[in-house]
PDB file of C-alpha atoms and ligand atoms in Angstrom:
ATOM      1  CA  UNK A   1      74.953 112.400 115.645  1.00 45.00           C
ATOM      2  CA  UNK A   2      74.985 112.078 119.061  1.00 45.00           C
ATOM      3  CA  UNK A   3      73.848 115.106 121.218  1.00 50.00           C
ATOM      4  CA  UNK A   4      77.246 115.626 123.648  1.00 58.00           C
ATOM      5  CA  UNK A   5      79.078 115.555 120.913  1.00 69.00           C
ATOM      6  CA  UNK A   6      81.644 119.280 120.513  1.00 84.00           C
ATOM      7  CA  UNK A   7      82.113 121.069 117.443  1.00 94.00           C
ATOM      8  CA  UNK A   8      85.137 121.574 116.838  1.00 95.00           C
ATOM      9  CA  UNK A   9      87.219 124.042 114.551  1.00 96.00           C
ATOM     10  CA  UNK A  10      86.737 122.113 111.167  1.00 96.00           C
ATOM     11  CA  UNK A  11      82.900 122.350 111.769  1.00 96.00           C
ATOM     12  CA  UNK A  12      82.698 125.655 112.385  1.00 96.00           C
ATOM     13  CA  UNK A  13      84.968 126.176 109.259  1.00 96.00           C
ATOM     14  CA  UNK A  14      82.555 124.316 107.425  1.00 95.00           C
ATOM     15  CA  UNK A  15      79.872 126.525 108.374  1.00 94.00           C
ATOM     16  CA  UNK A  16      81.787 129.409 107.707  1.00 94.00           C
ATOM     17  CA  UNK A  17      82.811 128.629 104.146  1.00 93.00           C
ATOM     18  CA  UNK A  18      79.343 127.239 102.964  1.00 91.00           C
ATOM     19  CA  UNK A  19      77.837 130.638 104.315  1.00 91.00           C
ATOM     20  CA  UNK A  20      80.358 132.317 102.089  1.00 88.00           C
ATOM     21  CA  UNK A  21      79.333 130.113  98.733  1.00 82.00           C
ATOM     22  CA  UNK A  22      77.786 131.765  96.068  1.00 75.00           C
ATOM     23  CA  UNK A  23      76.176 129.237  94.978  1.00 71.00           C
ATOM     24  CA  UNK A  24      75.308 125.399  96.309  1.00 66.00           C
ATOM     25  CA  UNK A  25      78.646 123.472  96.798  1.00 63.00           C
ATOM     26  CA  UNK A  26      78.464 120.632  94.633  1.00 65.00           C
ATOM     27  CA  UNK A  27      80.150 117.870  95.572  1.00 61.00           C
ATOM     28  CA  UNK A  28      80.782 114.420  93.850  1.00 59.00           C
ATOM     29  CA  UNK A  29      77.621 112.498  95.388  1.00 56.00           C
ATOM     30  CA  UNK A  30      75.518 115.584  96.351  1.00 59.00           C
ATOM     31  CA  UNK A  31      72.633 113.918  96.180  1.00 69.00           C
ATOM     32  CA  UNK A  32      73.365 111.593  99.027  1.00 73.00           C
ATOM     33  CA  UNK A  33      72.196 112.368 102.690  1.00 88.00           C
ATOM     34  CA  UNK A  34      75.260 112.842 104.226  1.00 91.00           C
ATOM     35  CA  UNK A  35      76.269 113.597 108.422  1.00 94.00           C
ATOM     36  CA  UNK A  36      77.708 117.235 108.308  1.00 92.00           C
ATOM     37  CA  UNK A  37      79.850 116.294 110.866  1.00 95.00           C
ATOM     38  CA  UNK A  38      81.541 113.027 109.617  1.00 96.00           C
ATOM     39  CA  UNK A  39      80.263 113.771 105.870  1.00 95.00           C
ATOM     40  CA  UNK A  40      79.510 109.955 105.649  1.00 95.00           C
ATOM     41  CA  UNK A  41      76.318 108.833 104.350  1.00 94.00           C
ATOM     42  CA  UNK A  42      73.691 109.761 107.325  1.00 94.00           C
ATOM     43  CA  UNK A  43      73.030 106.027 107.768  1.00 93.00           C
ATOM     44  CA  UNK A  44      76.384 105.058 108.124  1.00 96.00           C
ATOM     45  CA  UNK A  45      77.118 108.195 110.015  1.00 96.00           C
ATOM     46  CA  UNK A  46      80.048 107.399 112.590  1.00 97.00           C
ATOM     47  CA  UNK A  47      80.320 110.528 115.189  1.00 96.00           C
ATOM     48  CA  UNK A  48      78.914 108.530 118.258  1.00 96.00           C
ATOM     49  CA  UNK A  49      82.730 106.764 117.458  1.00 96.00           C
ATOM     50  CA  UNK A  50      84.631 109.885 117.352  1.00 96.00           C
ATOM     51  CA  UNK A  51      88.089 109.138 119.783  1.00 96.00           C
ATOM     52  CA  UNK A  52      89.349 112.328 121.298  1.00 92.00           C
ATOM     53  CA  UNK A  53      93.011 111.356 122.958  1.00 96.00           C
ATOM     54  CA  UNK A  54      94.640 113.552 125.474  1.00 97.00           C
ATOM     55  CA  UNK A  55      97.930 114.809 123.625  1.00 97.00           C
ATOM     56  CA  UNK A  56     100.323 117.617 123.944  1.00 97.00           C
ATOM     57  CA  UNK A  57     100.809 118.501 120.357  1.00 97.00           C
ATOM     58  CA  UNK A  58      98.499 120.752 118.835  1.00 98.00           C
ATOM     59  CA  UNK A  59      97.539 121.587 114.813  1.00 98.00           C
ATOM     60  CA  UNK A  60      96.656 124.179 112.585  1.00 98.00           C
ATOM     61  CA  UNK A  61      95.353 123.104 109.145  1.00 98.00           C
ATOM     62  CA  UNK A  62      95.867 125.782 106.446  1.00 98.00           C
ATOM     63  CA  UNK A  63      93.100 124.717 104.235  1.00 98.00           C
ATOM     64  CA  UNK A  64      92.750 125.680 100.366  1.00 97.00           C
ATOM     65  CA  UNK A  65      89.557 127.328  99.589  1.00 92.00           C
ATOM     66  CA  UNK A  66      86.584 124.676  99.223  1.00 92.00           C
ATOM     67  CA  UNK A  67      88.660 121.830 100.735  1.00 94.00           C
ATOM     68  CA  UNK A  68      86.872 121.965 104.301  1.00 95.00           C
ATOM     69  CA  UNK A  69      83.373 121.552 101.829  1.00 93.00           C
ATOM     70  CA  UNK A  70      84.450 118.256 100.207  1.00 93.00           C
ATOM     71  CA  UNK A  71      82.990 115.057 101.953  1.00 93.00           C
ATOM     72  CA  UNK A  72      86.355 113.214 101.153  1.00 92.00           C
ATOM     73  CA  UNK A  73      88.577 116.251 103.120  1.00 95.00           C
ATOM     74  CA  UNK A  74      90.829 114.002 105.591  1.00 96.00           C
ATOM     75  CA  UNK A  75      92.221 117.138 107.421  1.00 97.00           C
ATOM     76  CA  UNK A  76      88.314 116.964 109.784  1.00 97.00           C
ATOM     77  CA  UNK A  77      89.919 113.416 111.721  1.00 98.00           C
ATOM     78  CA  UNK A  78      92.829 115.562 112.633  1.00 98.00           C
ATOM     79  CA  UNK A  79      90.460 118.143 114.618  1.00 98.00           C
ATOM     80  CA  UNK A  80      88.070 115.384 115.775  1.00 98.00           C
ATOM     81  CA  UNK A  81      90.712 113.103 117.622  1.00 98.00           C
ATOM     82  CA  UNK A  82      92.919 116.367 118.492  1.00 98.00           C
ATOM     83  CA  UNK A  83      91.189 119.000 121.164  1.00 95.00           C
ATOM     84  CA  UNK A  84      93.881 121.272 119.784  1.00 97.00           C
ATOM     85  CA  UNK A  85      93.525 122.114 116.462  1.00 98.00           C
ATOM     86  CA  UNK A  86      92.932 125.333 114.655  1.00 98.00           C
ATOM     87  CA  UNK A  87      91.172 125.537 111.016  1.00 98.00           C
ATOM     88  CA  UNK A  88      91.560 128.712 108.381  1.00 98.00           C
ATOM     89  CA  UNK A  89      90.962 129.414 104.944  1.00 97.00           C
ATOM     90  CA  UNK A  90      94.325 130.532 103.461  1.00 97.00           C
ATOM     91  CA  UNK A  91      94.792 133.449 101.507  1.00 95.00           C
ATOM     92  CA  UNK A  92      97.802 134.431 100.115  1.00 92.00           C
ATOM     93  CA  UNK A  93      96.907 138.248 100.420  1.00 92.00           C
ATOM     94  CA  UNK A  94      94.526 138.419 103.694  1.00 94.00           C
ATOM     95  CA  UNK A  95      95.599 135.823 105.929  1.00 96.00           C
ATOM     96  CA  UNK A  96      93.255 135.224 108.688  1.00 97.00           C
ATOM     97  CA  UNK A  97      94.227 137.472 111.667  1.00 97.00           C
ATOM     98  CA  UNK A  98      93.188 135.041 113.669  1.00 97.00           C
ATOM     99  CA  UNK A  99      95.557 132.688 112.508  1.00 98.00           C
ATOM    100  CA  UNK A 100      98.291 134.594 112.336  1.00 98.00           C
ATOM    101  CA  UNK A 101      97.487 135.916 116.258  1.00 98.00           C
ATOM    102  CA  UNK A 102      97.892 131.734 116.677  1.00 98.00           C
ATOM    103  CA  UNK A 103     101.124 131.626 114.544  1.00 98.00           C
ATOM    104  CA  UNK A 104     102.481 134.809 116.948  1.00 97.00           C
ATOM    105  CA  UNK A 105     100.903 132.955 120.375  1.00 97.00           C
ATOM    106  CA  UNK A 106     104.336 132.171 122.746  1.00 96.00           C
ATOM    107  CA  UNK A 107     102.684 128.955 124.010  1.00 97.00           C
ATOM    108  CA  UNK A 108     103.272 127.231 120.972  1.00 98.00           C
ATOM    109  CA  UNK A 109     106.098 126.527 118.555  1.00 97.00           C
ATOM    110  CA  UNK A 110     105.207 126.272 114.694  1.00 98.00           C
ATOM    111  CA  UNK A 111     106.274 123.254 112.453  1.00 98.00           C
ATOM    112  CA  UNK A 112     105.204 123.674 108.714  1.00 98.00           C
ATOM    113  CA  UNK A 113     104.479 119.760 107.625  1.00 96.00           C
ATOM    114  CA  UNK A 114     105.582 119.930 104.073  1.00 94.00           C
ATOM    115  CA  UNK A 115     108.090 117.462 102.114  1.00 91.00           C
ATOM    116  CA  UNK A 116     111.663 118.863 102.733  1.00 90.00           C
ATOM    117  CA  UNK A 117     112.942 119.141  99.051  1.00 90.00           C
ATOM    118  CA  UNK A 118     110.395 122.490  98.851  1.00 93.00           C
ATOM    119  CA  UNK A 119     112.790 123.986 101.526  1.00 94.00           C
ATOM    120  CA  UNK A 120     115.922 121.838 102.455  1.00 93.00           C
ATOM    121  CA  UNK A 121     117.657 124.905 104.431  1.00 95.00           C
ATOM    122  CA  UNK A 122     114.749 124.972 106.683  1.00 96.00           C
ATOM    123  CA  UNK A 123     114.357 121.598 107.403  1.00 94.00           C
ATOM    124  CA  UNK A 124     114.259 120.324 111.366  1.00 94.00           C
ATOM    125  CA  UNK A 125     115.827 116.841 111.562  1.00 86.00           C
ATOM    126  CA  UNK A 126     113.548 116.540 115.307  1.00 87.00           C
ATOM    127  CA  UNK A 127     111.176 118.401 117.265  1.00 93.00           C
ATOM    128  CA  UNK A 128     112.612 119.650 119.982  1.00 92.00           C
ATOM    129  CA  UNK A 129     110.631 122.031 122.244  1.00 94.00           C
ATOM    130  CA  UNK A 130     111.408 125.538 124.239  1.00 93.00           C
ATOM    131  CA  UNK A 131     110.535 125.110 128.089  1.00 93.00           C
ATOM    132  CA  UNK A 132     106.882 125.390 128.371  1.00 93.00           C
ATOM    133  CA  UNK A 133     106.046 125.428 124.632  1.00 96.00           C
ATOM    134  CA  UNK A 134     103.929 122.855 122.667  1.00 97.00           C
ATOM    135  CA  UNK A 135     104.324 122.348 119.397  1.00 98.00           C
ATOM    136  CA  UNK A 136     102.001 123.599 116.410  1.00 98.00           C
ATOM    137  CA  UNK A 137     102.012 120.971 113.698  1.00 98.00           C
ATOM    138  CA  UNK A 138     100.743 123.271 110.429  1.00 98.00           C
ATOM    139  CA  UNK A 139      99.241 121.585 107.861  1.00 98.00           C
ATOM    140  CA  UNK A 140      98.527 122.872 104.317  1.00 97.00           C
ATOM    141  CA  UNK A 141      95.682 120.985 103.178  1.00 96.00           C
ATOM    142  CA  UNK A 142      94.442 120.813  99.580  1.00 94.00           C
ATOM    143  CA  UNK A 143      95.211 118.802  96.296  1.00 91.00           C
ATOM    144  CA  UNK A 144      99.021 118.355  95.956  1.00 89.00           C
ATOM    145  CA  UNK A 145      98.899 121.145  93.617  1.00 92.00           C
ATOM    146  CA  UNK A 146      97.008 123.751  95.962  1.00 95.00           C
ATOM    147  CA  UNK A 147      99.208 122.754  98.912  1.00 94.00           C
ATOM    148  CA  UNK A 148     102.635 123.860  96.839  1.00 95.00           C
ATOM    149  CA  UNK A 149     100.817 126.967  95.900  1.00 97.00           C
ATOM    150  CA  UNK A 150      99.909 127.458  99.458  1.00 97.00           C
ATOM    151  CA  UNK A 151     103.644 126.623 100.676  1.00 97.00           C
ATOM    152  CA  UNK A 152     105.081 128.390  97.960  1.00 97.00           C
ATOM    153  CA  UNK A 153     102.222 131.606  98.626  1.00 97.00           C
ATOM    154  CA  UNK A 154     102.386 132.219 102.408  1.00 97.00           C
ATOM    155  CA  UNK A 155     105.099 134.531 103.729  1.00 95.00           C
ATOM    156  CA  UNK A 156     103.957 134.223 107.179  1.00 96.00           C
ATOM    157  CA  UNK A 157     104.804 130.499 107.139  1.00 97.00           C
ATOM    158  CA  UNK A 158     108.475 131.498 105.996  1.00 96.00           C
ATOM    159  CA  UNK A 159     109.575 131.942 109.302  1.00 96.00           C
ATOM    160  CA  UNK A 160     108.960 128.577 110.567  1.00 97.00           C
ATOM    161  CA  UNK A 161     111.279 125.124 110.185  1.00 97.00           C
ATOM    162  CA  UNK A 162     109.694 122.344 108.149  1.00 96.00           C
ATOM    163  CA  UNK A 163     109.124 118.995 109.174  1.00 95.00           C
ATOM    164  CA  UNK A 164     109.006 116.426 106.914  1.00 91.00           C
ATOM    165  CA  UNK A 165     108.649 112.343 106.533  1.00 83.00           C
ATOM    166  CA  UNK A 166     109.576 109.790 104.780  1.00 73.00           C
ATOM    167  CA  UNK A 167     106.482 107.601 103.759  1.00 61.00           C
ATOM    168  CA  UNK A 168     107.839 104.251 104.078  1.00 59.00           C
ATOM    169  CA  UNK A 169     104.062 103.242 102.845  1.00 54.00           C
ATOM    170  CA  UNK A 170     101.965 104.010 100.536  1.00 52.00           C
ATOM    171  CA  UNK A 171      98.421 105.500 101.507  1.00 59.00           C
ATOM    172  CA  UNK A 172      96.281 103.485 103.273  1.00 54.00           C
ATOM    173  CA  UNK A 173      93.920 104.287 100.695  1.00 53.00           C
ATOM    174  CA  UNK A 174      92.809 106.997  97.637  1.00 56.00           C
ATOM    175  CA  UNK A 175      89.688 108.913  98.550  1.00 56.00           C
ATOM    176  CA  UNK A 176      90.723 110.938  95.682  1.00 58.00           C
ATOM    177  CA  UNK A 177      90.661 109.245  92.384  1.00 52.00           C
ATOM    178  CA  UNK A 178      92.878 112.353  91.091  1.00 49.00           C
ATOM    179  CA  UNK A 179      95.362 111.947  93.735  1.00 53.00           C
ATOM    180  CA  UNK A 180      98.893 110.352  92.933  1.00 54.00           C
ATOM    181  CA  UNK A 181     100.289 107.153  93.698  1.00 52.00           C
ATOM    182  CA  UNK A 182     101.596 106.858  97.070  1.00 57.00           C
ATOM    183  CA  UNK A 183     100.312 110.588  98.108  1.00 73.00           C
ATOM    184  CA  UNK A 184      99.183 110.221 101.746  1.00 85.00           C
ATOM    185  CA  UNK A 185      95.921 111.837 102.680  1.00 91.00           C
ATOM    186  CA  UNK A 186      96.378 114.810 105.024  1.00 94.00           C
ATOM    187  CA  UNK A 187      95.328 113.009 108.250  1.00 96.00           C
ATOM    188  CA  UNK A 188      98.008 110.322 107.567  1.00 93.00           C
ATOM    189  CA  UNK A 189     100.401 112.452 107.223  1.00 93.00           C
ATOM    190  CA  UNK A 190      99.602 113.848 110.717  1.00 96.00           C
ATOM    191  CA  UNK A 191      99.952 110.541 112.360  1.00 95.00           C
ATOM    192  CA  UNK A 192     103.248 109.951 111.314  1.00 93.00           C
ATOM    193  CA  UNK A 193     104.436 113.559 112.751  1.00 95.00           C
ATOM    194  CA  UNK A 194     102.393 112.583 115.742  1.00 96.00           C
ATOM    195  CA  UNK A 195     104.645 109.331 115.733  1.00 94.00           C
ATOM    196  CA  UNK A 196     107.583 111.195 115.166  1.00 93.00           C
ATOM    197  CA  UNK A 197     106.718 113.664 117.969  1.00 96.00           C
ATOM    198  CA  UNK A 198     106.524 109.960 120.540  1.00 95.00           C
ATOM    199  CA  UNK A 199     102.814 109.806 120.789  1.00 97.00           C
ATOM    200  CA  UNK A 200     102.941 106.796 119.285  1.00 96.00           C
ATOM    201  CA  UNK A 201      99.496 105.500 120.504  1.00 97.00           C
ATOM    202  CA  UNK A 202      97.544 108.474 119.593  1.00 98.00           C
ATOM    203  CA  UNK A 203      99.036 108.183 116.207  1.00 97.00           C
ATOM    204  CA  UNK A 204      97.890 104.810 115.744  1.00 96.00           C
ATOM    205  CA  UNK A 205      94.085 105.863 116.841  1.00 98.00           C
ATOM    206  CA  UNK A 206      94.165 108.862 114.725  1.00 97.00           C
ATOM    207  CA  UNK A 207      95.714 105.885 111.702  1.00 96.00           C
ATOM    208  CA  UNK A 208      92.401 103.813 113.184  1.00 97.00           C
ATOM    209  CA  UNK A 209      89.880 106.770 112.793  1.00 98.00           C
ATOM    210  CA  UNK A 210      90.921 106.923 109.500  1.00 96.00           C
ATOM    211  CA  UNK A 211      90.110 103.734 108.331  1.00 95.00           C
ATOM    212  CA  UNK A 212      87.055 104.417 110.127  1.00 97.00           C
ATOM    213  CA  UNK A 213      86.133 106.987 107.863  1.00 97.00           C
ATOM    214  CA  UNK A 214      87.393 105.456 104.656  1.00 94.00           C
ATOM    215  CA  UNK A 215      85.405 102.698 105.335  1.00 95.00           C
ATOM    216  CA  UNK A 216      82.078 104.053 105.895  1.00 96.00           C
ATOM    217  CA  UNK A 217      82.831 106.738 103.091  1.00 94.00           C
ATOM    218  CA  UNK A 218      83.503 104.273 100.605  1.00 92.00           C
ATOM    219  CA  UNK A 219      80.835 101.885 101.777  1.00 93.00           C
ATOM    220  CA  UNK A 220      78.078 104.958 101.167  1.00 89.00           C
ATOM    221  CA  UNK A 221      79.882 105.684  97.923  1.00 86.00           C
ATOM    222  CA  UNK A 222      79.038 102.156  96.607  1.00 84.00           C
ATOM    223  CA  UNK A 223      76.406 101.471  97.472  1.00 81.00           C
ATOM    224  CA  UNK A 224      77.698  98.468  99.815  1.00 87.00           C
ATOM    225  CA  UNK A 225      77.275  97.376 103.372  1.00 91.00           C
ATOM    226  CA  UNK A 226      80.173  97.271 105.946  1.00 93.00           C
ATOM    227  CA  UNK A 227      82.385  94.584 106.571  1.00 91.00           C
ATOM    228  CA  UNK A 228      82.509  92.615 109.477  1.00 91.00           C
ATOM    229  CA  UNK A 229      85.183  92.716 111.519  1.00 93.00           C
ATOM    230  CA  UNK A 230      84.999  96.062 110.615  1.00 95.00           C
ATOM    231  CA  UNK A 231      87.492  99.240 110.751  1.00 96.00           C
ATOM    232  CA  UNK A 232      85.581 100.140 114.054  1.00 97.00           C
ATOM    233  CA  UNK A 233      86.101  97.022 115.397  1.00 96.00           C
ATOM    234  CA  UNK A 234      90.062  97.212 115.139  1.00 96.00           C
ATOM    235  CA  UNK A 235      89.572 100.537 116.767  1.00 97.00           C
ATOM    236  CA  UNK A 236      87.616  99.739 119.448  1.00 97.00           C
ATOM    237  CA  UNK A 237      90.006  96.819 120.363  1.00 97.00           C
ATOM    238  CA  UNK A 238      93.090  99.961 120.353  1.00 97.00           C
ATOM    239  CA  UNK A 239      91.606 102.013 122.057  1.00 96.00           C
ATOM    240  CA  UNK A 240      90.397  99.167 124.788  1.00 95.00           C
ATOM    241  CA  UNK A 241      94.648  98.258 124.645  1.00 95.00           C
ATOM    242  CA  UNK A 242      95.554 101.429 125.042  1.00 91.00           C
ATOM    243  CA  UNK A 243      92.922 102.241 128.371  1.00 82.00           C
ATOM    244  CA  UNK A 244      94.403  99.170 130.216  1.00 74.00           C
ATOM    245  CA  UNK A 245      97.781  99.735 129.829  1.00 66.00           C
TER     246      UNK A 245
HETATM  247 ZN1   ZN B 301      78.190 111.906 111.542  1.00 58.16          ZN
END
């Protein structure tokens, strides 16, 4: 990886959890070298890449226990295109007092990202921001399954109104063989409330990064070299669109 390059809150996460595991993490493919900062296959690694966009919205990704270990964890783009963006382990009985000193901080106004049928009475139909305030997109992130327990699990997250959206798409991709039809990965899911929020152009590079990712992870996965055009190449040409406007 390239030597300027800033940890950010997912890395130091990382760190954090691994320290805590009793014994190795095994991932699917833990054989393979892999960047600990993109979690690609070292020779495809793609941090020198890594678009950071200037935005006003900030996040906080809940995560469920090993998520932030698994090389497929989509949540990471989030925190490497946003300067903004807080990581914790949840726990439903010790929440993170640093988190919840972030949930309580007046600068920012908490969103919980989570589909509105768990919660239709708290439901916000738009963002709309007290003077001064940015908003805190929170994001449980997990299987489907551990991010209901987690939404279902957290009082401190009770207070807050719920964003939701409508995928009018299906996900760009599975990472997650296990994962249902039509269940967007965490990071997508952030770049449509980052397009709801009118940042449209950041949501599209964050959208970008993301194939990015998927296609060097899947490309180290099998084995296969990358295609050309590639996923970088449509980002590069964004982000170039985007510079001169
Ligand atoms: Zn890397």
């Amino acid at each position: 990886m390239s030597e300027t390059l800033s940890l950010h809150a997912v890395h130091h996460l990382y760190d954090k959890r691994l320290a805590q595991s009793t014994k190795p993490f095994r991932a699917r493919g833990a054989t393979v070298p892999r960047c600990k900062y993109c979690m690609v296959n070292s020779h495809l690694c793609i941090c020198a890449h890594r678009p950071v966009v200037e935005s006003n919205a900030a996040f906080m990704l809940v995560m469920y226990d090993d998520e932030v270990l698994k090389p497929s964890n989509s949540g990471r783009l989030i925190a490497d295109v946003f300067d903004e963006c807080f990581a914790f382990i949840w726990s439903r009985t010790n929440p993170d007092p640093d988190m919840l000193a972030v949930l309580g901080d007046e600068r920012y106004q908490p969103y919980v990202i989570f589909p509105e049928e768990y919660a239709p009475e708290r439901v916000a139909t738009e963002i709309t921001l007290e003077s001064g305030k940015k908003p805190l997109f929170i994001l449980l992130d997990g299987s489907w399954n551990e991010a209901k327990k987690m939404f279902r699990k957290s009082p401190y997250l009770n207070q807050f109104p719920l964003l939701s959206i409508q995928p009018e798409q299906a996900s760009r991709f599975t990472l997650r063989e296990s994962a249902k039809d039509n269940q967007l990965a965490t990071a997508e899911v952030a770049a449509r409330i980052v397009d709801l929020f009118g940042e449209s152009a950041n949501a599209q590079t964050l959208d970008l990064w993301f194939d990015v990712f998927r296609e060097h992870y899947l490309t180290g996965k099998k084995q296969r070299t990358l295609p050309i055009p590639g996923a970088l190449d449509r980002l590069a040409a964004h982000l170039n669109a985007t510079e001169t406007q």
